[in-house]
Each structure stands twice: as C-alpha cells, then as structure tokens.
mmCIF file of C-alpha atoms in Angstrom:
data_model
loop_
_atom_site.group_PDB
_atom_site.id
_atom_site.type_symbol
_atom_site.label_atom_id
_atom_site.label_comp_id
_atom_site.label_asym_id
_atom_site.label_seq_id
_atom_site.Cartn_x
_atom_site.Cartn_y
_atom_site.Cartn_z
ATOM 1 C CA MET S 1 70.815 50.792 40.615
ATOM 2 C CA ILE S 2 69.300 54.250 40.628
ATOM 3 C CA LYS S 3 71.237 56.712 38.513
ATOM 4 C CA ILE S 4 71.508 60.182 39.980
ATOM 5 C CA SER S 5 71.066 62.452 36.990
ATOM 6 C CA HIS S 6 68.909 65.179 35.500
ATOM 7 C CA VAL S 7 65.462 63.836 34.651
ATOM 8 C CA GLN S 8 62.662 65.200 32.550
ATOM 9 C CA GLN S 9 59.801 63.936 34.673
ATOM 10 C CA THR S 10 58.843 65.534 37.974
ATOM 11 C CA PRO S 11 61.370 64.441 40.616
ATOM 12 C CA ILE S 12 60.401 63.289 44.063
ATOM 13 C CA TYR S 13 63.375 65.098 45.600
ATOM 14 C CA SER S 14 65.593 67.965 44.553
ATOM 15 C CA PHE S 15 68.164 70.047 46.378
ATOM 16 C CA LYS S 16 69.710 73.457 45.806
ATOM 17 C CA PRO S 17 73.326 73.965 46.755
ATOM 18 C CA VAL S 18 74.295 75.526 50.067
ATOM 19 C CA VAL S 19 76.526 78.447 49.141
ATOM 20 C CA ASP S 20 79.362 78.847 51.629
ATOM 21 C CA LYS S 21 81.430 82.030 51.701
ATOM 22 C CA ASN S 22 84.504 79.899 52.381
ATOM 23 C CA ILE S 23 84.554 79.034 48.697
ATOM 24 C CA PRO S 24 85.856 81.651 46.224
ATOM 25 C CA ASP S 25 83.466 82.714 43.456
ATOM 26 C CA LYS S 26 85.267 80.587 40.916
ATOM 27 C CA ASN S 27 84.835 77.510 43.096
ATOM 28 C CA LYS S 28 81.161 77.924 43.962
ATOM 29 C CA VAL S 29 78.913 74.990 43.197
ATOM 30 C CA ASN S 30 77.081 75.280 39.915
ATOM 31 C CA THR S 31 73.355 75.141 40.679
ATOM 32 C CA GLN S 32 72.589 73.245 37.497
ATOM 33 C CA ILE S 33 75.168 70.565 38.299
ATOM 34 C CA ALA S 34 74.623 70.298 42.052
ATOM 35 C CA THR S 35 70.829 69.907 41.903
ATOM 36 C CA VAL S 36 69.971 66.264 42.496
ATOM 37 C CA ALA S 37 66.765 64.683 41.243
ATOM 38 C CA ILE S 38 65.553 61.158 41.984
ATOM 39 C CA SER S 39 62.499 60.280 39.966
ATOM 40 C CA GLU S 40 59.648 58.159 41.258
ATOM 41 C CA GLU S 41 60.058 55.888 38.240
ATOM 42 C CA SER S 42 63.771 55.274 38.923
ATOM 43 C CA HIS S 43 63.107 54.580 42.578
ATOM 44 C CA ASN S 44 60.300 52.133 41.785
ATOM 45 C CA LYS S 45 62.433 50.308 39.227
ATOM 46 C CA TYR S 46 65.158 49.806 41.791
ATOM 47 C CA ILE S 47 62.734 48.529 44.438
ATOM 48 C CA GLN S 48 61.187 46.140 41.928
ATOM 49 C CA SER S 49 64.625 44.845 40.914
ATOM 50 C CA LEU S 50 65.407 43.832 44.490
ATOM 51 C CA LYS S 51 62.574 41.289 44.347
ATOM 52 C CA PHE S 52 62.090 41.056 48.105
ATOM 53 C CA LYS S 53 59.997 38.089 49.193
ATOM 54 C CA GLU S 54 57.951 40.330 51.436
ATOM 55 C CA THR S 55 56.134 43.331 50.054
ATOM 56 C CA ASN S 56 55.114 46.422 51.930
ATOM 57 C CA LYS S 57 53.902 49.704 50.534
ATOM 58 C CA ASP S 58 55.809 51.419 53.351
ATOM 59 C CA ASP S 59 59.025 49.596 52.480
ATOM 60 C CA VAL S 60 61.617 50.636 55.089
ATOM 61 C CA LEU S 61 64.574 49.219 53.160
ATOM 62 C CA GLY S 62 63.669 51.064 50.018
ATOM 63 C CA GLN S 63 63.354 54.246 52.033
ATOM 64 C CA GLN S 64 66.801 53.667 53.545
ATOM 65 C CA PHE S 65 68.296 53.236 50.097
ATOM 66 C CA LYS S 66 66.659 56.434 48.926
ATOM 67 C CA GLU S 67 67.907 58.300 51.998
ATOM 68 C CA PHE S 68 71.464 57.180 51.246
ATOM 69 C CA TYR S 69 71.403 58.788 47.817
ATOM 70 C CA GLU S 70 69.678 61.903 49.088
ATOM 71 C CA GLU S 71 72.377 62.321 51.714
ATOM 72 C CA TYR S 72 75.446 61.455 49.652
ATOM 73 C CA HIS S 73 74.415 63.412 46.568
ATOM 74 C CA SER S 74 72.758 66.351 48.306
ATOM 75 C CA ALA S 75 74.143 69.786 47.558
ATOM 76 C CA GLU S 76 75.176 70.127 51.202
ATOM 77 C CA ALA S 77 77.250 66.937 51.066
ATOM 78 C CA ILE S 78 78.839 67.989 47.778
ATOM 79 C CA GLU S 79 79.699 71.376 49.263
ATOM 80 C CA LYS S 80 81.151 69.714 52.358
ATOM 81 C CA ARG S 81 83.459 67.533 50.263
ATOM 82 C CA ARG S 82 84.562 70.571 48.249
ATOM 83 C CA LEU S 83 85.292 72.506 51.455
ATOM 84 C CA GLU S 84 87.273 69.619 52.928
ATOM 85 C CA ARG S 85 89.342 69.339 49.755
ATOM 86 C CA LEU S 86 89.997 73.094 49.717
ATOM 87 C CA GLU S 87 90.947 73.092 53.395
ATOM 88 C CA LYS S 88 93.413 70.246 52.897
ATOM 89 C CA GLU S 89 94.986 71.995 49.920
ATOM 90 C CA GLN S 90 95.417 75.179 51.959
ATOM 91 C CA ALA S 91 96.722 73.264 54.969
ATOM 92 C CA ASN S 92 99.399 71.533 52.870
ATOM 93 C CA ASN S 93 100.458 74.553 50.807
ATOM 94 C CA ARG S 94 102.488 77.025 52.853
ATOM 95 C CA LEU S 95 102.950 79.297 49.835
ATOM 96 C CA VAL S 96 99.260 80.182 49.613
ATOM 97 C CA ASP S 97 98.969 83.958 49.871
ATOM 98 C CA GLU S 98 95.304 84.546 49.070
ATOM 99 C CA PHE S 99 92.540 83.065 51.189
ATOM 100 C CA PRO S 100 88.785 82.977 50.519
ATOM 101 C CA ASP S 101 86.846 85.741 52.264
ATOM 102 C CA ASN S 102 85.492 84.960 55.727
ATOM 103 C CA THR S 103 87.826 82.033 56.355
ATOM 104 C CA LEU S 104 89.902 82.110 59.520
ATOM 105 C CA HIS S 105 93.035 82.588 57.387
ATOM 106 C CA HIS S 106 91.504 85.692 55.821
ATOM 107 C CA VAL S 107 90.283 87.102 59.167
ATOM 108 C CA ILE S 108 93.745 86.792 60.735
ATOM 109 C CA LYS S 109 95.581 88.174 57.700
ATOM 110 C CA GLU S 110 93.303 91.222 57.474
ATOM 111 C CA ALA S 111 93.531 91.899 61.222
ATOM 112 C CA LEU S 112 97.324 91.653 61.343
ATOM 113 C CA GLU S 113 98.304 93.318 58.072
ATOM 114 C CA GLY S 114 101.103 95.722 58.947
ATOM 115 C CA LYS S 115 101.425 94.333 62.465
ATOM 116 C CA VAL S 116 103.594 91.335 61.563
ATOM 117 C CA ILE S 117 106.474 90.819 59.138
ATOM 118 C CA ASN S 118 104.531 88.392 56.937
ATOM 119 C CA ALA S 119 100.784 88.528 57.576
ATOM 120 C CA SER S 120 100.019 85.729 55.083
ATOM 121 C CA LEU S 121 102.473 83.304 56.646
ATOM 122 C CA TYR S 122 101.402 84.251 60.150
ATOM 123 C CA ALA S 123 97.724 83.810 59.279
ATOM 124 C CA LYS S 124 98.402 80.439 57.674
ATOM 125 C CA GLU S 125 100.303 79.116 60.673
ATOM 126 C CA LEU S 126 97.937 80.452 63.337
ATOM 127 C CA ALA S 127 94.796 79.285 61.516
ATOM 128 C CA SER S 128 96.288 75.806 61.094
ATOM 129 C CA THR S 129 96.801 75.426 64.832
ATOM 130 C CA ILE S 130 93.356 76.752 65.766
ATOM 131 C CA ARG S 131 91.829 74.299 63.267
ATOM 132 C CA SER S 132 94.254 71.470 64.013
ATOM 133 C CA SER S 133 91.678 68.699 63.542
ATOM 134 C CA VAL S 134 91.508 69.730 59.866
ATOM 135 C CA SER S 135 95.125 70.684 59.186
ATOM 136 C CA MET S 136 96.878 68.001 61.271
ATOM 137 C CA PRO S 137 95.033 64.728 60.614
ATOM 138 C CA ASP S 138 98.187 62.628 61.063
ATOM 139 C CA LYS S 139 98.929 63.904 64.556
ATOM 140 C CA SER S 140 97.461 62.449 67.745
ATOM 141 C CA VAL S 141 94.494 63.970 69.569
ATOM 142 C CA GLU S 142 96.868 65.153 72.312
ATOM 143 C CA GLU S 143 99.190 66.856 69.830
ATOM 144 C CA ARG S 144 96.326 68.576 68.023
ATOM 145 C CA ALA S 145 94.930 69.738 71.370
ATOM 146 C CA ALA S 146 98.339 71.146 72.336
ATOM 147 C CA TYR S 147 98.699 73.007 69.041
ATOM 148 C CA ARG S 148 95.157 74.335 69.394
ATOM 149 C CA GLU S 149 95.874 75.600 72.915
ATOM 150 C CA MET S 150 99.152 77.184 71.845
ATOM 151 C CA GLY S 151 97.406 78.858 68.923
ATOM 152 C CA LEU S 152 94.831 80.280 71.317
ATOM 153 C CA LYS S 153 97.585 81.572 73.614
ATOM 154 C CA GLN S 154 99.313 83.175 70.625
ATOM 155 C CA ALA S 155 96.058 84.863 69.570
ATOM 156 C CA GLU S 156 95.445 86.149 73.097
ATOM 157 C CA TYR S 157 98.944 87.638 73.188
ATOM 158 C CA ILE S 158 98.354 89.327 69.825
ATOM 159 C CA ALA S 159 94.974 90.707 70.931
ATOM 160 C CA GLU S 160 96.490 92.142 74.100
ATOM 161 C CA HIS S 161 99.591 93.735 72.597
ATOM 162 C CA TYR S 162 98.950 94.475 68.923
ATOM 163 C CA PHE S 163 95.515 96.116 68.808
ATOM 164 C CA ASP S 164 95.042 99.769 69.740
ATOM 165 C CA ASP S 165 91.264 99.463 69.745
ATOM 166 C CA GLU S 166 89.737 97.249 72.458
ATOM 167 C CA LEU S 167 86.637 96.538 70.363
ATOM 168 C CA GLU S 168 88.812 95.448 67.453
ATOM 169 C CA ALA S 169 90.779 93.146 69.745
ATOM 170 C CA ALA S 170 87.566 91.697 71.206
ATOM 171 C CA SER S 171 86.155 91.104 67.714
ATOM 172 C CA PHE S 172 89.376 89.338 66.722
ATOM 173 C CA MET S 173 89.224 87.020 69.743
ATOM 174 C CA ASN S 174 85.543 86.321 69.177
ATOM 175 C CA GLU S 175 86.415 84.989 65.730
ATOM 176 C CA ILE S 176 89.336 82.963 67.068
ATOM 177 C CA ASN S 177 87.208 81.446 69.833
ATOM 178 C CA LYS S 178 84.423 80.578 67.409
ATOM 179 C CA TYR S 179 86.788 78.580 65.213
ATOM 180 C CA TYR S 180 88.471 77.076 68.273
ATOM 181 C CA GLU S 181 85.161 75.801 69.659
ATOM 182 C CA ASN S 182 84.124 74.436 66.268
ATOM 183 C CA ASP S 183 87.385 72.538 65.999
ATOM 184 C CA VAL S 184 86.910 70.982 69.412
ATOM 185 C CA LEU S 185 83.499 69.787 68.239
ATOM 186 C CA ARG S 186 85.063 68.262 65.118
ATOM 187 C CA GLU S 187 87.600 66.498 67.307
ATOM 188 C CA LYS S 188 84.747 65.022 69.331
ATOM 189 C CA GLY S 189 83.076 63.607 66.225
ATOM 190 C CA TYR S 190 80.663 66.289 65.052
ATOM 191 C CA VAL S 191 80.120 67.714 61.573
ATOM 192 C CA VAL S 192 80.662 71.481 61.692
ATOM 193 C CA PHE S 193 80.434 74.099 58.957
ATOM 194 C CA ASP S 194 82.342 77.290 59.710
ATOM 195 C CA ASN S 195 80.704 80.604 58.803
ATOM 196 C CA SER S 196 77.262 79.170 58.191
ATOM 197 C CA ASP S 197 73.928 79.067 59.958
ATOM 198 C CA LEU S 198 73.973 75.261 60.023
ATOM 199 C CA GLU S 199 74.078 73.743 63.486
ATOM 200 C CA PRO S 200 76.687 71.029 64.208
ATOM 201 C CA LEU S 201 75.403 67.468 64.112
ATOM 202 C CA LYS S 202 76.737 64.103 65.171
ATOM 203 C CA SER S 203 78.869 62.538 62.467
ATOM 204 C CA TYR S 204 76.719 59.402 62.268
ATOM 205 C CA SER S 205 73.524 61.354 61.670
ATOM 206 C CA SER S 206 72.326 63.691 58.920
ATOM 207 C CA ARG S 207 70.160 66.786 58.651
ATOM 208 C CA MET S 208 67.424 64.669 57.113
ATOM 209 C CA SER S 209 67.073 62.530 60.230
ATOM 210 C CA ASN S 210 66.617 63.000 63.943
ATOM 211 C CA ASP S 211 69.766 63.672 65.957
ATOM 212 C CA ASP S 212 70.180 60.128 67.262
ATOM 213 C CA ASP S 213 69.175 58.341 64.057
ATOM 214 C CA ILE S 214 71.997 56.563 62.246
ATOM 215 C CA SER S 215 72.037 57.661 58.617
ATOM 216 C CA PHE S 216 71.986 54.995 55.955
ATOM 217 C CA TYR S 217 75.158 56.481 54.518
ATOM 218 C CA THR S 218 76.955 55.847 57.837
ATOM 219 C CA LEU S 219 75.705 52.260 57.925
ATOM 220 C CA ALA S 220 76.741 51.650 54.329
ATOM 221 C CA LYS S 221 80.191 53.205 54.728
ATOM 222 C CA ARG S 222 80.908 51.238 57.886
ATOM 223 C CA TYR S 223 79.373 47.832 57.216
ATOM 224 C CA MET S 224 79.238 47.493 53.443
ATOM 225 C CA ASP S 225 82.114 45.749 51.662
ATOM 226 C CA LYS S 226 84.624 48.482 50.740
ATOM 227 C CA ASP S 227 84.896 47.547 47.068
ATOM 228 C CA TYR S 228 81.154 47.293 46.678
ATOM 229 C CA PHE S 229 80.640 50.568 48.511
ATOM 230 C CA GLU S 230 82.696 52.361 45.857
ATOM 231 C CA ARG S 231 80.561 50.830 43.122
ATOM 232 C CA PHE S 232 77.394 51.380 45.114
ATOM 233 C CA ILE S 233 77.788 55.147 45.378
ATOM 234 C CA LYS S 234 78.445 55.310 41.632
ATOM 235 C CA GLY S 235 75.274 53.345 40.871
ATOM 236 C CA GLU S 236 77.283 50.379 39.557
ATOM 237 C CA GLY S 237 76.199 47.739 42.076
ATOM 238 C CA THR S 238 73.900 44.832 41.374
ATOM 239 C CA PRO S 239 70.358 44.374 42.749
ATOM 240 C CA LYS S 240 71.436 41.077 44.331
ATOM 241 C CA GLU S 241 74.322 42.663 46.247
ATOM 242 C CA SER S 242 72.181 45.591 47.320
ATOM 243 C CA ALA S 243 69.355 43.360 48.473
ATOM 244 C CA ARG S 244 71.759 41.263 50.534
ATOM 245 C CA PHE S 245 73.176 44.333 52.266
ATOM 246 C CA LEU S 246 69.785 45.925 52.858
ATOM 247 C CA MET S 247 68.541 42.724 54.489
ATOM 248 C CA GLU S 248 71.691 42.669 56.626
ATOM 249 C CA ILE S 249 70.911 46.204 57.774
ATOM 250 C CA LYS S 250 67.324 45.251 58.512
ATOM 251 C CA ASN S 251 68.399 42.302 60.664
ATOM 252 C CA ASN S 252 71.212 44.091 62.496
ATOM 253 C CA LYS S 253 70.260 47.770 62.515
ATOM 254 C CA GLU S 254 69.729 48.031 66.286
ATOM 255 C CA LYS S 255 73.033 46.268 66.989
ATOM 256 C CA TYR S 256 74.854 48.493 64.502
ATOM 257 C CA ARG S 257 73.155 51.567 65.945
ATOM 258 C CA GLU S 258 74.330 50.782 69.461
ATOM 259 C CA GLU S 259 77.892 50.141 68.253
ATOM 260 C CA ILE S 260 78.131 53.437 66.373
ATOM 261 C CA ILE S 261 76.587 55.579 69.112
ATOM 262 C CA GLU S 262 78.711 53.942 71.801
ATOM 263 C CA GLU S 263 81.844 54.559 69.731
ATOM 264 C CA LEU S 264 81.061 58.259 69.268
ATOM 265 C CA GLU S 265 80.187 58.763 72.925
ATOM 266 C CA LEU S 266 83.386 57.010 74.031
ATOM 267 C CA ASN S 267 85.455 59.091 71.618
ATOM 268 C CA GLU S 268 83.799 62.269 72.888
ATOM 269 C CA GLN S 269 84.621 61.381 76.492
ATOM 270 C CA GLN S 270 88.224 60.532 75.661
ATOM 271 C CA VAL S 271 88.745 63.723 73.659
ATOM 272 C CA GLU S 272 87.262 65.818 76.470
ATOM 273 C CA LYS S 273 89.605 64.141 78.943
ATOM 274 C CA GLN S 274 92.643 64.702 76.711
ATOM 275 C CA ILE S 275 91.776 68.351 76.090
ATOM 276 C CA THR S 276 91.314 68.959 79.830
ATOM 277 C CA ALA S 277 94.696 67.361 80.540
ATOM 278 C CA THR S 278 96.342 69.527 77.871
ATOM 279 C CA LYS S 279 94.806 72.688 79.339
ATOM 280 C CA SER S 280 96.232 71.715 82.727
ATOM 281 C CA ILE S 281 99.714 71.425 81.226
ATOM 282 C CA PHE S 282 99.453 74.889 79.664
ATOM 283 C CA ASP S 283 98.122 76.367 82.894
ATOM 284 C CA SER S 284 101.230 75.055 84.677
ATOM 285 C CA PHE S 285 103.589 76.978 82.375
ATOM 286 C CA VAL S 286 105.226 80.256 83.376
ATOM 287 C CA TRP S 287 104.730 82.831 80.602
ATOM 288 C CA GLU S 288 106.698 85.987 79.874
ATOM 289 C CA ASN S 289 106.063 88.199 76.850
ATOM 290 C CA GLY S 290 104.237 85.371 75.097
ATOM 291 C CA LEU S 291 107.040 82.863 75.667
ATOM 292 C CA VAL S 292 107.049 79.861 77.973
ATOM 293 C CA THR S 293 109.950 80.408 80.373
ATOM 294 C CA GLU S 294 109.309 77.520 82.727
ATOM 295 C CA THR S 295 107.632 74.146 82.263
ATOM 296 C CA MET S 296 106.887 71.026 84.250
ATOM 297 C CA GLU S 297 109.788 68.667 84.927
ATOM 298 C CA GLU S 298 108.053 65.961 82.929
ATOM 299 C CA GLN S 299 106.256 66.881 79.747
ATOM 300 C CA PRO S 300 105.277 65.199 76.458
ATOM 301 C CA THR S 301 108.109 65.136 73.911
ATOM 302 C CA TYR S 302 105.946 66.792 71.233
ATOM 303 C CA LEU S 303 105.804 69.986 73.328
ATOM 304 C CA VAL S 304 109.391 70.796 72.324
ATOM 305 C CA GLU S 305 108.233 71.283 68.733
ATOM 306 C CA ILE S 306 105.193 73.314 69.803
ATOM 307 C CA LEU S 307 107.243 75.611 72.058
ATOM 308 C CA LYS S 308 109.611 76.232 69.149
ATOM 309 C CA TRP S 309 106.636 77.000 66.898
ATOM 310 C CA ASN S 310 105.412 79.579 69.422
ATOM 311 C CA LYS S 311 108.841 81.232 69.573
ATOM 312 C CA ASP S 312 109.133 81.334 65.778
ATOM 313 C CA MET S 313 105.689 82.934 65.528
ATOM 314 C CA LEU S 314 106.604 85.630 68.042
ATOM 315 C CA ASN S 315 109.710 86.396 65.987
ATOM 316 C CA LEU S 316 107.409 87.348 63.089
ATOM 317 C CA LEU S 317 105.952 90.210 65.074
ATOM 318 C CA ASN S 318 107.222 93.716 64.401
#
C-alpha cells in the first residue's frame, strides 16, 4: 500500500493546512506535519502491485485510490477531524470557561459579559442549542430541531431586551443566524465549516470532485469491510484485498452512486419536513417575557425538558 509520508523526491501532490480561527494557537496544525506528499514512484509501485489483467495508462481505479488518500490525508480533512474533536470536547465539558476566538461560544460570551449572571455558562448552553447537530448527536432530529428553535428564540429575546445599541443587537443576531443556518445544513447532510470561506458541500462529495461525484473515500467507508477499512487508511492492507475492492467499485459504482445520492436526498427532505413541523409547534406557543405561557394540548414529551431549559436560561439574566 502507499505510505503517506515525507518524501525526498518531487511529489505529485502536496497540501498546505487550512488554518481555522476556531482552533487556538496551541492547537493549530503544524505545517510540516500536515503537508501530505504522494510520490509518483509510490503510486506506480502500488498500481503495479495490483496486477490488474487489463492495463490502461488512464487507469480509473488507480486514480480512485489516489483520490482516496488525497482526500483522507489532506490538510483540510485533518483540520476537520481536529475541529470535530474539539467541538465534542467543548460540548461535553460544561466547566469550559475559555473558548477559541471567533467560535459561537466566544461571540455569545463577549456579547453578554456583564448582562448575565454567568456569561460562560450562558454562552455554552446557548451555543450548544444553536449547533445541536454537533452537540446533541444522541438526540433525534426532532429534538435537535426543537432545541435549535428554542435557542434562536432565546437569542432573539436577548437581542431585543439586553442590547442598548440596535447595531450591536443586529450584529449579534447575524452571527446567531449564520450558525443556525449552518447547523441546519449539517442536519441535512452537508459538510460545513464555520467561520471560513469554504462553501458547504454534500457529505458524499469532496472539494476535489464535482458536486454530484461520489468521493472514493465515501465509497470505501460505506462499502469496504470495516476491519479492512481501518487497515486500508493506515496503509496496512494487501494488494489482493485492495484490488478486489477496487474491482467491486468499478463494477458497481453507478449502483452505489444512486444509492448514496438517493439516501442523502431522502434525508434532506425528511429533515426539512421535521424542521418545518417544529417551527409550526413553536409558532403555536403563547410567549410572555421570553417564557412559553401556553402550549398546544398535545405536544411531544421532549418539549417539557426544552421548556425547562428555556426557563433556566432566563433565570441567568440579570
């Protein structure tokens, strides 16, 4: 298998890390480490080891294999995994008091310092609801949508009653809405980087392919044997196993493509329907001073917890 490592000869591909302000200085990707180089010699050796019966100078399977490593080991992918790990750590640690600059946690804390009893706690809780797809992976789509809507209502109440400057309040809500919209996209199955110039893309694609192209990484992760996949990404697989999988992809790629795209489109439709239904529930509530004073006769059981969360948050306000 190709080993992804530093090479002396001229590489055919190299990547510089995407620096994201969400990561504190001490956690930024080291350029020397994150740069990935795949040499022509290493690639050729791998292709030769597969020993395909048919030969083609424009070998599609070899290109797919190369694309997999480019995608998985690219600086952008490394940065994404680091961000996801950091986000999960923050989401699970309620004692965190310092947040990286330009994260939603930081924006809320800075805006509400002095306006609430505990700005750090308030920021942590509000940011978690606005980004519920990240912070609440074990909850259902409906529950995450409800928390997201309640977080938005809480932010709107804050903007209306706790900012003396209208421009400051508008700036605050612009940030909240940006993160809210990004989270809805994540829920629908898109890859989104907050606070970056990178456009969202469908989760089955990659920035190295056209929007509707299924990345080789997606195909491998979904259809490759789980145990072999772990060895494959570490470069510990065998040419025979790789050749068998690559031929399987070649023979079934169109079928796999249709399955993956259909699944994402169906998920997107269902999420949109669930979010719309949740909005309707919130629109039916009677609100007074940020609290829900009257609800529908029949409502989801999880709303009891969310209504309590909203009340507890309001109690933090000075």
